[in-house]
Coordinates of C-alpha atoms in Angstrom, one line a residue:
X7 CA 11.8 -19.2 -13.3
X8 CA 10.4 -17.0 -10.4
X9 CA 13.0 -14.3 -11.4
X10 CA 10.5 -13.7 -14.3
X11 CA 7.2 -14.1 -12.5
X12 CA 8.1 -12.4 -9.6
X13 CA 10.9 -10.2 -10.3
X14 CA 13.0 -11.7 -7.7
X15 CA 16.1 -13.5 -7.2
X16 CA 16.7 -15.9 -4.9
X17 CA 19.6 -14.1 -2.9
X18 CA 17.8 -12.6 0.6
X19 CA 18.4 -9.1 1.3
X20 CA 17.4 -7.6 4.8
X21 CA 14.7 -5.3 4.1
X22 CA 11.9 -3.0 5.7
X23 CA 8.5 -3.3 4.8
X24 CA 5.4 -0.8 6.0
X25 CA 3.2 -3.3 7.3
X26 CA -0.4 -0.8 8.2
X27 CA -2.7 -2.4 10.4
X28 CA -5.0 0.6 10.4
X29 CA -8.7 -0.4 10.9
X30 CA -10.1 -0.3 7.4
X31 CA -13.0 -2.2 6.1
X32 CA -15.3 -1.7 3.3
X33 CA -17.7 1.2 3.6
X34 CA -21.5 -0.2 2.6
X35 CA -23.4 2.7 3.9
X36 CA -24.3 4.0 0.6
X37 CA -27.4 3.8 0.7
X38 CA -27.1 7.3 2.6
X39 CA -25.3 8.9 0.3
X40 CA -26.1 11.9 -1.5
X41 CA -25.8 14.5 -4.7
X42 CA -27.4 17.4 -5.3
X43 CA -28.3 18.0 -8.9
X44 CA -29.0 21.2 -9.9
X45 CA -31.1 21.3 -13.5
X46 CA -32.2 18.9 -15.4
X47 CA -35.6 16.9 -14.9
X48 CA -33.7 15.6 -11.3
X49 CA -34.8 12.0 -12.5
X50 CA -32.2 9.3 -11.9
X51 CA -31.9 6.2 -12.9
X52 CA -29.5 4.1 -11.0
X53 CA -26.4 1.6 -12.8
X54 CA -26.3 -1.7 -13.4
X55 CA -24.0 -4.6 -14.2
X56 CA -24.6 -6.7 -17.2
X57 CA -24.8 -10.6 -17.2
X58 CA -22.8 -11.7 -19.9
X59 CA -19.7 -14.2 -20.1
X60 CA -17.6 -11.6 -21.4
X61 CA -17.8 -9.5 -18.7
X62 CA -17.8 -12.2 -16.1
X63 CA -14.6 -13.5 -17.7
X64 CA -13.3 -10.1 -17.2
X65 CA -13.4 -9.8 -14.0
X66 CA -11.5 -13.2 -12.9
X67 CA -9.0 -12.9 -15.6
X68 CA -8.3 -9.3 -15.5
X69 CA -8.4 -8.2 -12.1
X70 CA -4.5 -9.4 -11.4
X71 CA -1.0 -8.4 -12.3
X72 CA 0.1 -11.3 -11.2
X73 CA -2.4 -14.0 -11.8
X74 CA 0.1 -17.3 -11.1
X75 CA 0.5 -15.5 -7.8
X76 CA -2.6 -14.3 -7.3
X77 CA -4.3 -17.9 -8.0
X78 CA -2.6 -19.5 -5.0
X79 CA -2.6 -16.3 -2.5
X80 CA -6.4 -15.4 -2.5
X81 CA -7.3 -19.1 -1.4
X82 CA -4.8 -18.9 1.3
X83 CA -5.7 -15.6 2.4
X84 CA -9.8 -17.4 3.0
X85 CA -8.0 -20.3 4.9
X86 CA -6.9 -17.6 6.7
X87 CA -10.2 -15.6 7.7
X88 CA -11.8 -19.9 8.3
X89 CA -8.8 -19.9 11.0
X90 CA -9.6 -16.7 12.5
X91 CA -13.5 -17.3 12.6
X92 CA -13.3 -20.8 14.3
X93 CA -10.4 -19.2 16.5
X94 CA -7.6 -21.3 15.8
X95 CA -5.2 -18.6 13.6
X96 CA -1.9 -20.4 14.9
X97 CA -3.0 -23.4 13.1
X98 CA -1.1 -24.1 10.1
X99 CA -2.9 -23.7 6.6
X100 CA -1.9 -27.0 4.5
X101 CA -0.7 -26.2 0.9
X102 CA 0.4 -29.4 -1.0
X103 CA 1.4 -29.7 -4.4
X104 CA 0.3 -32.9 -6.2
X105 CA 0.2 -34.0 -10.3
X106 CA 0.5 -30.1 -11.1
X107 CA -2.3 -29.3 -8.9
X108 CA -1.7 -26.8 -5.9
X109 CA -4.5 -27.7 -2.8
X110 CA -5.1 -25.3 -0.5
X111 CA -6.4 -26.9 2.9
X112 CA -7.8 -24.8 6.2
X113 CA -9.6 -26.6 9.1
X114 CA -12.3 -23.9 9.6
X115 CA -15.9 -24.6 10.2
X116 CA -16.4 -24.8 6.3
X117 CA -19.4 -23.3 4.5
X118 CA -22.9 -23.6 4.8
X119 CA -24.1 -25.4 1.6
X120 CA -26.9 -22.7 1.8
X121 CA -24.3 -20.0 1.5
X122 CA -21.9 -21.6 -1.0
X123 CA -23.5 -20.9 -4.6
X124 CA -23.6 -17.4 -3.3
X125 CA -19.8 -17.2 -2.2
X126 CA -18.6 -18.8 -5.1
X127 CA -21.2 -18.2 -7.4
X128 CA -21.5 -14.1 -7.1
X129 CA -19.0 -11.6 -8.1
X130 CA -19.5 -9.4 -5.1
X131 CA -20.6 -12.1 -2.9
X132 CA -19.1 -11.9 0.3
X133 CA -20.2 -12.6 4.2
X134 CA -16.6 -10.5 5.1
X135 CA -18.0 -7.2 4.2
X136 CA -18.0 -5.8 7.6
X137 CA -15.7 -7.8 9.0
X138 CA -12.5 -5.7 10.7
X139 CA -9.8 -9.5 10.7
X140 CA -10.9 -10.7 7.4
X141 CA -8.3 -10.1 4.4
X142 CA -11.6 -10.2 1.9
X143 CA -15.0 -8.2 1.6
X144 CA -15.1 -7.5 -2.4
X145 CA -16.5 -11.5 -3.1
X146 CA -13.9 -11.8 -5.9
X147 CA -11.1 -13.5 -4.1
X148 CA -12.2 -16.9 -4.1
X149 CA -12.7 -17.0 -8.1
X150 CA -9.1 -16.0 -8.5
X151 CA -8.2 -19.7 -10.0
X152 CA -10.1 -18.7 -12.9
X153 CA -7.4 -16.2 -14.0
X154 CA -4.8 -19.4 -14.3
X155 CA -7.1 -21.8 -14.8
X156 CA -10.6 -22.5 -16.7
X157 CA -11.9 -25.5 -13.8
X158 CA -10.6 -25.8 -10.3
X159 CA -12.0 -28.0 -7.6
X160 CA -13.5 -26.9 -4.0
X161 CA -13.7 -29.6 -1.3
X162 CA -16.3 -28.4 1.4
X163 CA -16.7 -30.0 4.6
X164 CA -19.5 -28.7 6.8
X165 CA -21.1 -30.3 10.2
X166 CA -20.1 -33.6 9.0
X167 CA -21.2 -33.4 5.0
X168 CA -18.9 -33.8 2.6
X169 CA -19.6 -31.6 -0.9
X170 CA -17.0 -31.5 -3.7
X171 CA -17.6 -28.8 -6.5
X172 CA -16.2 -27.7 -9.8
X173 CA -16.0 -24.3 -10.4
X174 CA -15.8 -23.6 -14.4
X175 CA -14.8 -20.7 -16.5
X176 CA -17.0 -21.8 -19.4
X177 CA -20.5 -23.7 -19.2
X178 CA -23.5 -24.7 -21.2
X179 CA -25.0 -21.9 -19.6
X180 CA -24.2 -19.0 -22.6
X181 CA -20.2 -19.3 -21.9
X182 CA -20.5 -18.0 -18.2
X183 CA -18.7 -19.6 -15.1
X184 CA -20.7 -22.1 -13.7
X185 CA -20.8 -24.5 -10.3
X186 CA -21.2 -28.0 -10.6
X187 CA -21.8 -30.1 -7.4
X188 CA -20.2 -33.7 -7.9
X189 CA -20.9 -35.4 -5.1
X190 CA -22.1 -34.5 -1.5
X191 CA -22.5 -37.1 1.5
X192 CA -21.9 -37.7 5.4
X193 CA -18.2 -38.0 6.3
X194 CA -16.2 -37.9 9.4
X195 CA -13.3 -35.6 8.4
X196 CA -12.5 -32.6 10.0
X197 CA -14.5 -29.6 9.3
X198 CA -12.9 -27.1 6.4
X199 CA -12.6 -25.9 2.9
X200 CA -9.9 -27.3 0.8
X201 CA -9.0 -25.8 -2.9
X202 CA -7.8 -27.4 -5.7
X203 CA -6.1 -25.5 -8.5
X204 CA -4.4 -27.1 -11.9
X205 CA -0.7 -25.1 -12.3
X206 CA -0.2 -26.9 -16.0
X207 CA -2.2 -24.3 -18.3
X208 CA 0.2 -22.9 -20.8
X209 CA 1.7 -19.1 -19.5
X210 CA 1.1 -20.5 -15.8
X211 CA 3.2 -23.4 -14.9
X212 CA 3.9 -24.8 -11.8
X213 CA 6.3 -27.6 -12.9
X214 CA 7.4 -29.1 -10.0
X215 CA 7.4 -29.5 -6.0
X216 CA 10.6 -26.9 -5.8
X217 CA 8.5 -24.3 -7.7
X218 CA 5.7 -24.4 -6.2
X219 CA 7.5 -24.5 -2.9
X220 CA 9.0 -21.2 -3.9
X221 CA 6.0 -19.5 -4.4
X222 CA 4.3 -20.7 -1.2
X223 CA 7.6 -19.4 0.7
X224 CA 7.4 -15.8 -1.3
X225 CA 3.5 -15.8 0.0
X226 CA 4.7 -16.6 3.4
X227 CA 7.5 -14.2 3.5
X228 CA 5.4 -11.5 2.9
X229 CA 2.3 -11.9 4.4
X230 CA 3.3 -13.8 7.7
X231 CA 0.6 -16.3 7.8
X232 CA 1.2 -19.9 9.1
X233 CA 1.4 -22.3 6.7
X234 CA 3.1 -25.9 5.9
X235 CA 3.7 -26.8 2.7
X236 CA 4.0 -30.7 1.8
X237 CA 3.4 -31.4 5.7
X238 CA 6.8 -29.0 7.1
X239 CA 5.9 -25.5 8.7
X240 CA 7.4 -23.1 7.3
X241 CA 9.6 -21.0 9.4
X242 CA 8.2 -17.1 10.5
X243 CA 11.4 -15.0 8.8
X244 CA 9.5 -11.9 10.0
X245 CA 9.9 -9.4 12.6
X246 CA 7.0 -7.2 13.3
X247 CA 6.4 -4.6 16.4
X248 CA 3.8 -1.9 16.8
X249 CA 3.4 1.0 17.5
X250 CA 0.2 2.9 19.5
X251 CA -1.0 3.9 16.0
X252 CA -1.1 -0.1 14.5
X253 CA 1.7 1.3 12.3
X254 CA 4.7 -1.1 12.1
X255 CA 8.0 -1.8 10.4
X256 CA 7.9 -5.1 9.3
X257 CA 12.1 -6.5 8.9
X258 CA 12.1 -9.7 7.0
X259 CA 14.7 -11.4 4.8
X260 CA 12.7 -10.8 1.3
X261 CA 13.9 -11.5 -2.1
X262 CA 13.2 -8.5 -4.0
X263 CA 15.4 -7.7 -6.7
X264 CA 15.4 -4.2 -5.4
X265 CA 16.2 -3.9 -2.2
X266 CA 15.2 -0.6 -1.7
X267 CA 11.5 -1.4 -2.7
X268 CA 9.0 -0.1 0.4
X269 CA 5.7 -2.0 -0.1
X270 CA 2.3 -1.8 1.7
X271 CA 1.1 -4.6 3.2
X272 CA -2.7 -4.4 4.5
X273 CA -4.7 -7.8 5.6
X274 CA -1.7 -10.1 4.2
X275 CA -2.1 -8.4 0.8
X276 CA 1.4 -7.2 -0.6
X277 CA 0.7 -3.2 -2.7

């Protein structure tokens, strides 16, 4: 099956990878930027971006090549960025599978229920913008689900309340993705963000533990993150050294059909 969606096969071939840890982040200083018009009435009138379902379903179902893939690595790669801003990133980001559904699972500091309609709510939304160890900054990671998907479930747990959410493709609300809080209340779990994402729409299965489990492995392969699927760590196939320029060769046993394939990979993204 992931020989289709992937283009893989499942025999590993040694293979080296560009791995560019350059310092890049997004560049918001446009507010200083500039033309010079010459002619005209030098009147300007600035763009916009229209609020309509069409266009809003555009932009989670479009965005991705690969949208099974996609679906799964976008929430992983924000369990990521929670690890790294409560400074634990050796901890392990849980990734079950269960009834068709793929969770996603981090043990950051979860989200302030001030700041989650705006997160999850805004295309664009994002508190990673200026952020140099974040994989994010464009807002549009976290409604990646949508692409596989038309209603996924968030779990967040912030200083000790508990708030589940659905996050819809469709709503009353002329077609557009909506939020819906289900239930919010004191708990004593640890703190975090956990994802819920149906794999049983027709065009994006996940039909079982093994495939799911080879998708999480691909996602680990190539993006070295700690994770454990179904409760076992998966096991760091990667070497990676580098150089005074954050420039690196990164060796791993990947299962490209081509094995002569040089990708980029920048903030656990594979280009």
């Amino acid at each position: 099956m992931f020989g289709s969606l992937f283009n893989i096969n499942l025999t590993p071939t040694l293979v080296g990878v560009f791995y560019w840890r350059e310092n890049m982040k997004m560049n918001n200083n446009y507010e200083d930027k500039q033309s010079v018009i010459i002619g005209g009435s030098n009147e300007s009138v600035s763009f916009g971006i229209t609020n309509n379902a069409a266009f809003l379903h555009n932009l989670s179902d479009t965005l991705y090549s690969d949208k099974l893939l996609a679906a799964l690595r976008e929430p992983i790669c924000n369990a990521w960025d929670a690890h790294i801003d409560a400074g634990i990133p050796d901890t392990p980001i849980d990734v079950t599978f269960k009834n068709n559904n793929v969770i996603v699972r981090d043990y950051g500091k979860g989200i302030p229920s001030e700041d989650f309609y705006s997160i999850y709510g805004t295309f664009g939304g994002s508190t990673k913008q200026n952020d140099l160890d974040s994989t994010g900054g464009f807002g549009l990671g976290c409604k990646a689900p949508l692409a596989v998907t038309d209603t996924f479930t968030v779990i967040n747990i912030y200083d000790g309340i508990k708030s589940v959410y659905s996050i819809t493709k469709y709503s009353e609300i002329g077609g557009k993705p909506a939020i819906n809080l289900i239930h919010s209340g004191e708990t004593s779990e640890p703190s975090g963000v956990t994802v819920s994402i149906p794999m049983d729409k027709d065009g994006h299965e996940l039909n079982n533990e093994k495939e799911a489990e080879e998708l999480v492995r691909y996602i680990s392969l190539v993006s070295d993150l700690p994770l454990r699927y179904q409760g076992e760590v998966l096991q760091d196939s990667s070497y990676i050294e580098y150089d005074e320029n954050n420039v690196a060769i990164l060796a791993c046993r990947k299962q490209d059909e081509d094995a002569n394939n040089i990708s980029i990979i920048h903030h656990n993204v594979k280009y």
